[in-house]
Amino acid sequence: MHRFLILLVDDDPSILKYLQAIFKDTEYETITATDGLMAIETVKSEMPDMLILDFMMPKFDGLQVCNRLREWSQIPIIMLSANINIEDKVKCLEAGADDYVCKPFDAEELIARVNSVLRRSKGNHDSPVLTVFSIGNLTIDFNSRRVTSSSTDVKLTPTEYSLLRELAANIGKVLDHTYLLKTVWGSEYSGETEYLRVFVNRLRAKLEPDPSNPKYIITAPGIGYMFNRDI
């Protein structure tokens, strides 16, 4: 049975020790790094299934690590930070993090977030009726989780793919914020509207010919989003 490998990254030894203790008796194995540069090199050499990353670190902070990794890797990333303001949370999500957990946190909260992110990574949800979705220049193969635009592969993180999948599987329907947050992220995320806004923007940047004037993912102001069928 495959055990998921999590890379824990923090320059504070006591935090690393606490994180290792949290996962000691779980299905997850852990390895550690103490700075951003070591984190990047460890992702390359060990190929972990997930990265839990501190926001403030020497030799590349968390944002820099996210930006560097997103140039070539779609590894799920959870950012840890003592800051609780919305601006920092949005910066982390925009840099490529899949989730953001504030310090101090308890073990149950962190494990729930890890489970949620990995659920999206593994794609544990009902399959849509269609196995291949194609509209305009965009094609989604639901079986292989492959997305192409004008026959060019589009690299999506697990969370980006899950959101796109939900929108495309309900083409022409306006899906409200609460539904999308609960379906894609989980019920514990129902109030995290900034997640949805950031990830829609991330999808538009990767899929839309003109992200400022989207034709695929349309905003229903004050309600939610819809994948446009009239293209």
C-alpha positions in Angstrom: 0.0 0.0 0.0 1.4 3.4 -1.0 2.1 5.7 1.9 2.0 9.4 1.0 5.3 11.2 1.6 5.1 14.8 3.0 8.0 17.2 2.9 7.8 19.5 6.0 9.7 22.8 5.7 10.4 25.2 8.6 13.5 26.9 9.9 12.2 26.4 13.5 13.3 23.0 14.9 10.5 23.0 17.4 7.9 23.4 14.7 9.4 20.6 12.6 9.4 18.4 15.7 5.7 19.2 16.3 4.8 18.6 12.7 6.6 15.2 12.7 4.7 14.2 15.9 1.4 15.1 14.2 2.0 12.6 11.4 3.8 9.9 13.4 0.8 7.6 13.8 -0.9 8.4 10.5 -0.8 7.0 7.0 1.7 9.7 6.0 5.5 9.5 6.0 7.5 12.7 6.5 10.9 14.2 5.6 12.2 17.6 6.5 14.0 20.7 5.2 15.0 23.8 7.1 15.1 26.5 4.4 13.6 27.3 1.0 16.5 26.3 -1.1 16.7 22.9 0.6 13.0 22.5 0.1 13.3 23.0 -3.7 16.2 20.5 -3.9 14.4 18.0 -1.8 11.3 18.1 -4.0 13.6 17.4 -7.0 15.4 14.5 -5.4 12.7 12.9 -3.3 9.5 13.7 -5.2 7.2 13.9 -2.2 3.4 13.8 -2.6 2.9 17.1 -0.7 4.8 20.1 0.7 3.9 21.8 4.0 5.8 25.0 3.9 6.5 27.9 6.3 5.8 31.4 5.0 8.9 33.1 6.5 12.2 31.3 5.9 15.8 32.0 5.0 17.2 31.2 1.5 13.9 31.8 -0.3 10.7 32.4 1.7 7.5 30.5 1.1 6.3 32.7 -1.7 9.6 32.3 -3.6 9.5 28.6 -3.1 6.0 28.4 -4.5 6.9 30.5 -7.5 10.0 28.5 -8.2 8.2 25.1 -7.9 5.2 26.2 -10.0 7.6 26.7 -12.9 7.9 22.9 -13.2 5.9 21.1 -10.5 2.3 20.7 -9.6 3.0 19.2 -6.1 0.2 20.1 -3.6 1.4 22.9 -1.3 0.0 23.9 2.1 1.5 27.2 3.5 1.9 27.8 7.2 2.1 31.3 8.6 1.6 33.2 11.9 0.0 36.0 9.8 -3.8 35.9 9.6 -4.6 38.8 7.3 -6.4 38.2 4.1 -3.7 40.0 2.0 -1.0 37.4 3.0 -3.4 34.5 2.4 -4.2 35.8 -1.1 -0.5 36.3 -1.8 0.2 32.6 -0.9 -2.7 31.3 -3.0 -1.7 33.5 -6.0 1.9 32.2 -5.7 0.6 28.7 -6.2 -0.2 27.3 -2.8 -3.3 25.1 -2.5 -4.1 26.0 1.0 -3.1 28.2 3.9 -3.1 27.3 7.6 -2.5 29.9 10.4 -0.2 29.3 13.3 -0.9 28.2 15.9 -2.9 25.2 14.6 -4.0 21.9 16.1 -3.2 18.5 14.7 -6.8 17.7 13.7 -7.1 20.9 11.7 -3.8 20.3 9.8 -4.6 16.6 9.0 -8.0 17.6 7.8 -6.5 20.1 5.4 -3.9 17.6 4.2 -6.7 15.0 3.6 -8.7 17.6 1.7 -5.8 18.6 -0.6 -4.8 15.1 -1.3 -8.4 14.1 -2.0 -8.3 16.6 -4.8 -4.9 15.3 -5.9 -6.2 11.7 -6.1 -9.4 12.8 -7.8 -11.7 11.0 -5.5 -15.1 12.1 -6.8 -17.8 10.8 -9.1 -16.9 10.8 -12.8 -18.8 13.1 -15.1 -21.1 11.6 -17.8 -18.6 12.6 -20.6 -15.1 11.2 -20.6 -13.8 13.9 -22.9 -15.0 17.5 -22.8 -14.2 19.8 -25.7 -15.2 23.4 -26.5 -13.5 26.1 -28.4 -9.7 25.4 -28.2 -10.0 23.7 -24.9 -10.2 19.9 -24.3 -10.4 18.1 -21.0 -9.9 14.3 -20.8 -11.6 13.4 -17.5 -10.0 9.9 -17.4 -6.4 11.0 -17.7 -7.0 14.4 -16.1 -5.3 16.0 -19.1 -6.1 19.5 -20.2 -5.1 20.9 -23.5 -5.5 24.3 -25.2 -5.0 24.4 -28.9 -3.4 20.9 -28.6 -0.9 22.2 -26.0 -0.8 20.6 -22.6 -2.0 23.0 -19.8 -0.3 22.2 -16.4 -2.9 22.5 -13.6 -2.5 21.9 -9.9 -4.8 19.3 -8.4 -7.0 22.1 -7.0 -7.1 24.0 -10.3 -8.1 20.8 -12.1 -10.8 20.0 -9.6 -12.4 23.4 -9.9 -12.2 23.3 -13.7 -13.7 19.8 -13.8 -16.7 20.9 -11.6 -17.4 23.9 -13.8 -17.0 22.0 -17.1 -19.1 19.1 -15.9 -21.9 21.6 -15.2 -21.5 23.7 -18.4 -24.2 26.4 -18.7 -25.1 26.3 -15.1 -24.3 29.0 -12.6 -22.6 27.3 -9.6 -22.8 29.5 -6.4 -19.8 30.2 -4.2 -20.9 27.9 -1.4 -21.5 24.9 -3.7 -18.1 25.3 -5.4 -16.2 25.7 -2.1 -17.9 22.7 -0.5 -17.6 20.5 -3.6 -14.1 21.3 -4.6 -12.5 22.1 -1.2 -14.8 20.6 1.4 -17.5 21.7 3.8 -15.0 23.3 6.2 -14.1 25.8 3.5 -17.6 27.1 2.9 -16.7 30.7 4.0 -13.3 30.9 2.3 -14.5 33.0 -0.7 -11.0 34.4 -1.4 -9.9 30.8 -2.3 -12.5 30.7 -5.1 -11.6 34.1 -6.5 -7.9 33.4 -6.6 -8.3 30.0 -8.2 -10.7 31.2 -10.8 -8.1 33.9 -11.7 -5.4 31.2 -11.8 -7.5 29.1 -14.2 -8.2 32.1 -16.4 -4.5 33.0 -16.6 -3.8 29.5 -17.9 -6.8 28.9 -20.2 -8.2 32.2 -21.4 -6.8 33.9 -24.5 -7.6 37.2 -22.7 -7.9 36.6 -19.0 -9.3 40.1 -18.5 -12.1 39.3 -20.8 -12.9 35.7 -20.1 -14.9 33.6 -22.5 -14.8 30.2 -20.8 -15.3 30.9 -17.0 -17.9 33.6 -16.6 -18.7 35.5 -13.3 -22.2 35.7 -12.1 -21.8 38.8 -9.9 -22.7 38.1 -6.3 -23.6 34.5 -7.0 -20.8 32.4 -8.4 -19.3 31.2 -11.7 -20.4 29.4 -14.9 -18.6 27.6 -17.6 -19.9 29.2 -20.8 -21.5 27.0 -23.4 -22.0 29.8 -26.0 -18.4 29.8 -27.4 
